[in-house]
mmCIF file of C-alpha atoms in Angstrom:
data_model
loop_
_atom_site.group_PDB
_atom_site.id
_atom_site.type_symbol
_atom_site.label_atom_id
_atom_site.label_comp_id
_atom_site.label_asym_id
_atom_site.label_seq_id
_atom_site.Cartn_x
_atom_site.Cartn_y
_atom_site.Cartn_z
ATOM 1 C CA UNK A 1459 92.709 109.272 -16.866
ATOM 2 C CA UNK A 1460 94.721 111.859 -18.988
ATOM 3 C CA UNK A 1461 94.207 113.370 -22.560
ATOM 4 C CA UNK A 1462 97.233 111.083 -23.662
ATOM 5 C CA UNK A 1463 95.448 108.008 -22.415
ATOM 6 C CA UNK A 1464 92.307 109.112 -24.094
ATOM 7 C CA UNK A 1465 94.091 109.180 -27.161
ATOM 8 C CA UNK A 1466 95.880 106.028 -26.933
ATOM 9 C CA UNK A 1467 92.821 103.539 -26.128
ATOM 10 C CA UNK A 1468 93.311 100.011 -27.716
ATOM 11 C CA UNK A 1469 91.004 100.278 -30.296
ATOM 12 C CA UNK A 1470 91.316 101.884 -33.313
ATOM 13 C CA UNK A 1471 89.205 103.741 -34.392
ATOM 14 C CA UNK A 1472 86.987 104.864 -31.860
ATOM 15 C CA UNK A 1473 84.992 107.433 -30.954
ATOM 16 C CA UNK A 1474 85.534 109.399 -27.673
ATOM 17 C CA UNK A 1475 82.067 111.569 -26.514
ATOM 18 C CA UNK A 1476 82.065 113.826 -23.490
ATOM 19 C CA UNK A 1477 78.747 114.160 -21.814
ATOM 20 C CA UNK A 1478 78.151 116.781 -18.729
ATOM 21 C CA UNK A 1479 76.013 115.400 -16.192
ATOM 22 C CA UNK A 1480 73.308 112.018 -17.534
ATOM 23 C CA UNK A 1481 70.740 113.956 -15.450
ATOM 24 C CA UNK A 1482 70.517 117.172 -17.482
ATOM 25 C CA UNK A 1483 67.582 116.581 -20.238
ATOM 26 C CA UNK A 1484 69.534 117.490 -23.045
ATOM 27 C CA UNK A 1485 72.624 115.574 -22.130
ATOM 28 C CA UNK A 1486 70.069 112.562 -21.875
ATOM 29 C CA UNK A 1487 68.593 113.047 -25.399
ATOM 30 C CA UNK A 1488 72.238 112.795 -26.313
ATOM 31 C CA UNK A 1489 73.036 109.872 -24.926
ATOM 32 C CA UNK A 1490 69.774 108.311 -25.852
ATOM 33 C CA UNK A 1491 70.705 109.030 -29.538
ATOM 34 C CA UNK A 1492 74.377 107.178 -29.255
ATOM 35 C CA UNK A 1493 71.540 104.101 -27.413
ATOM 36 C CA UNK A 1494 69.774 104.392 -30.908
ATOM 37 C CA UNK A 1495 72.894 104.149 -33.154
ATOM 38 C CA UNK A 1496 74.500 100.989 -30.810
ATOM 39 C CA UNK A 1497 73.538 98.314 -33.394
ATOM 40 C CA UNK A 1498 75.115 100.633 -36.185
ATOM 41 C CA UNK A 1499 78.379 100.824 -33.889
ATOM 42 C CA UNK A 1500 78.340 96.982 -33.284
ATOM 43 C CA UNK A 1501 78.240 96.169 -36.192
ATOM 44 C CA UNK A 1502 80.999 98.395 -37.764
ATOM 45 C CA UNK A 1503 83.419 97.036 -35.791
ATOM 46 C CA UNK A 1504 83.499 100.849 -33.948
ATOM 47 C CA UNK A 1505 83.495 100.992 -29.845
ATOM 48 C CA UNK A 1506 82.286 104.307 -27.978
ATOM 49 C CA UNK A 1507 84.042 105.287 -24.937
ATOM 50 C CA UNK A 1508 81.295 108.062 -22.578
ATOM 51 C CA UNK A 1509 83.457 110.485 -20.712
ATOM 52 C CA UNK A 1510 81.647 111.715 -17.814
ATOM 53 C CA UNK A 1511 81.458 114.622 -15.569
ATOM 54 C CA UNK A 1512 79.276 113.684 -12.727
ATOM 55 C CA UNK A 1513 80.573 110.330 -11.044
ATOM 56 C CA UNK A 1514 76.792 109.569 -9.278
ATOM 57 C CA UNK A 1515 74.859 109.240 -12.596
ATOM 58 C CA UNK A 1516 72.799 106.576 -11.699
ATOM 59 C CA UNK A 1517 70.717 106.288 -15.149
ATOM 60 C CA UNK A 1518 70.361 103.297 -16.933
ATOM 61 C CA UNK A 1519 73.825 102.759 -18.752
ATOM 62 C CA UNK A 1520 74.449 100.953 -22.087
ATOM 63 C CA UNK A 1521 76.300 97.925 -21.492
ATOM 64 C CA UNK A 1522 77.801 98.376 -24.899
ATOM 65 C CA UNK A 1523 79.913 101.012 -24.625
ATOM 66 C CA UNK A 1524 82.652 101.796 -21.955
ATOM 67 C CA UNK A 1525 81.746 104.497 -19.441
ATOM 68 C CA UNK A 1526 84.981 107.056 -17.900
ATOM 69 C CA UNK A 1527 84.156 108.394 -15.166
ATOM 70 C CA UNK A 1528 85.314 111.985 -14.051
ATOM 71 C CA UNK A 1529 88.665 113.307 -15.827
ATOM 72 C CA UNK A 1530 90.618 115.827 -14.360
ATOM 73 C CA UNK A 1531 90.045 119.575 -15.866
ATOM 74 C CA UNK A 1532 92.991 119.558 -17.470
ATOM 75 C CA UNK A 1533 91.334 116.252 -19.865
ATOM 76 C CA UNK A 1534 88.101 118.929 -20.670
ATOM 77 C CA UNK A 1535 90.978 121.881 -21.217
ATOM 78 C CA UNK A 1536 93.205 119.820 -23.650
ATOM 79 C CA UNK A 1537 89.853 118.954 -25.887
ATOM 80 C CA UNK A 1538 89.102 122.337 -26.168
ATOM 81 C CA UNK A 1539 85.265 121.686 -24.718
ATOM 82 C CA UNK A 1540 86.044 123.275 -20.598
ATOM 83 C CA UNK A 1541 85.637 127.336 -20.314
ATOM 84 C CA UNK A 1542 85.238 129.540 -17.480
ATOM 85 C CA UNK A 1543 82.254 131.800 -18.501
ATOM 86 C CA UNK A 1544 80.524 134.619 -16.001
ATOM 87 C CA UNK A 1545 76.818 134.204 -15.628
ATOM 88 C CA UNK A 1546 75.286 137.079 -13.422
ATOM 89 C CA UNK A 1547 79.065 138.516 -12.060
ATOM 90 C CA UNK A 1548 80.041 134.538 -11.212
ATOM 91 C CA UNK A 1549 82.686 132.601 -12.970
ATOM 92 C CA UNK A 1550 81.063 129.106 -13.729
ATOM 93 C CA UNK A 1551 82.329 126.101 -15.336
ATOM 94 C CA UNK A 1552 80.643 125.051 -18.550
ATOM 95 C CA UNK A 1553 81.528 121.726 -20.131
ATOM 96 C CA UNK A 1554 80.672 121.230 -24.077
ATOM 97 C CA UNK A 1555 79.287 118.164 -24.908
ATOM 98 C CA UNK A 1556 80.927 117.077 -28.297
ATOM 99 C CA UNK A 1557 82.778 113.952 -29.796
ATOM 100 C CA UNK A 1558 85.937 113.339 -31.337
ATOM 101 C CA UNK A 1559 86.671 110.178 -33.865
ATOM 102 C CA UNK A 1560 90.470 108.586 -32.793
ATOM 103 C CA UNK A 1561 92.073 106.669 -35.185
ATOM 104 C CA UNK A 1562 96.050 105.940 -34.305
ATOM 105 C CA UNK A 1563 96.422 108.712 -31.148
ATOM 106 C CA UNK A 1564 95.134 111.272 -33.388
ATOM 107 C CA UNK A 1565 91.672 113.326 -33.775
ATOM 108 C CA UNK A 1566 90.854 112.689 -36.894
ATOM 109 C CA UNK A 1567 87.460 115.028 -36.718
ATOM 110 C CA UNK A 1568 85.935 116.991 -33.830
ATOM 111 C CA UNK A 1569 82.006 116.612 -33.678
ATOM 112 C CA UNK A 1570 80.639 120.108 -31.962
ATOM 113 C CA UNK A 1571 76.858 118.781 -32.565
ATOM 114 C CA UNK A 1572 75.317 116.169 -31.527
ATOM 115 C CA UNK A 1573 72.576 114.885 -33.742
ATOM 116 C CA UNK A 1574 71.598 112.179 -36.645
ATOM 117 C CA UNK A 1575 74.011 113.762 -39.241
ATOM 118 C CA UNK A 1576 76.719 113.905 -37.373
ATOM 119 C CA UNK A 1577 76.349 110.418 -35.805
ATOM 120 C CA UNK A 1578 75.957 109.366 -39.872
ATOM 121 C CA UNK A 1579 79.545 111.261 -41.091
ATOM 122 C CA UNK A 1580 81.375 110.254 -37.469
ATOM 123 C CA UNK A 1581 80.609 106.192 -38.302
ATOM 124 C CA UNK A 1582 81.322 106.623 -42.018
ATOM 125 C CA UNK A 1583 84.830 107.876 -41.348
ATOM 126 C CA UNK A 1584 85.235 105.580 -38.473
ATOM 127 C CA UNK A 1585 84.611 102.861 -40.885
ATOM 128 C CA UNK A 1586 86.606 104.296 -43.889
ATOM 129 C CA UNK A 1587 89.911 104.621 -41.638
ATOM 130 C CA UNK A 1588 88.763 100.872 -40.158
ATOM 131 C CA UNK A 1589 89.051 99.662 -43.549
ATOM 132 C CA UNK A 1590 91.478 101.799 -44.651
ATOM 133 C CA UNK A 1591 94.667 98.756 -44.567
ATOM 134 C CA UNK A 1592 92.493 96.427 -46.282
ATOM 135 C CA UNK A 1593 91.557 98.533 -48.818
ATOM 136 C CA UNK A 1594 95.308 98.799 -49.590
ATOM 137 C CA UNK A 1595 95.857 95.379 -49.601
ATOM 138 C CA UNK A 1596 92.954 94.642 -51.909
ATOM 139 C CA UNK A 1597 94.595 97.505 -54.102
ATOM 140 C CA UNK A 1598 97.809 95.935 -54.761
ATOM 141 C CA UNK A 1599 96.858 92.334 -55.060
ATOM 142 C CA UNK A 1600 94.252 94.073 -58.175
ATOM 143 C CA UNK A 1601 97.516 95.823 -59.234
ATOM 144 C CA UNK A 1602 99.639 92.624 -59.076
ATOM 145 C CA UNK A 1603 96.989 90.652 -61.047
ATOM 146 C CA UNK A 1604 96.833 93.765 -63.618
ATOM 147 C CA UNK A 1605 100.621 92.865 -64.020
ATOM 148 C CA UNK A 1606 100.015 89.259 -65.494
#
């Protein structure tokens, strides 16, 4: 899957996270906090797509959201979260885990931290761009029946 095929998922809006590997402990603790906030998701109306890294993950997956296995580097380079950093004189591959909200092909807001507040302000403006159209709606029909 490319960057342009990330962005142009069916629903809208989503949220896109990219994990690292599920068997790291602090990559775990992240996805176990998206596990925490799936009723919150469900219920807004909001689906989760998990890019990830390592294809042979074999944790216990949530059946909610929709797992992508294993983009090409040039997917990690687009989103800004793949660098080539030297550790000890070696040039190593680190991959950020972060989380970008979608809404119409575009990043509407890049999440660098993963943690209850910014689970809290990611769903909020998931939900205010969800109900963006009907808000508009609801507008004018107030502003039609202002007019009678």
């Amino acid at each position: 899957m490319n960057s342009r095929e990330l962005l142009e998922l069916e629903q809208n809006p989503y949220i896109l996270l990219f994990l690292d590997n599920l068997y790291k402990k602090r990559i775990c603790e992240y996805h176990d906090l998206f596990n925490s906030w799936t009723n919150c998701f469900i219920e807004a109306g909001i689906q989760v797509f998990i890019v990830r890294k390592e294809i042979k993950d074999k944790r216990n997956l949530n059946p909610n959201f929709i797992y992508i296995d294993s983009c090409d580097n040039e997917v990690y380079s687009d989103f800004h979260i793949y660098q080539k950093k030297s550790i000890f004189g070696k040039e190593q591959i680190i991959y950020r885990s972060c989380f970008f909200v979608i809404y119409e092909s575009k990043i509407l807001k890049e999440f660098k931290r993963i943690n209850q507040l910014t689970m809290e302000k990611a769903l909020f403006l998931a939900i205010d761009k969800k109900n963006e159209k009907n808000n508009k709606k609801i507008k004018k029909m107030i502003d039609m029946n202002k007019k009678l």
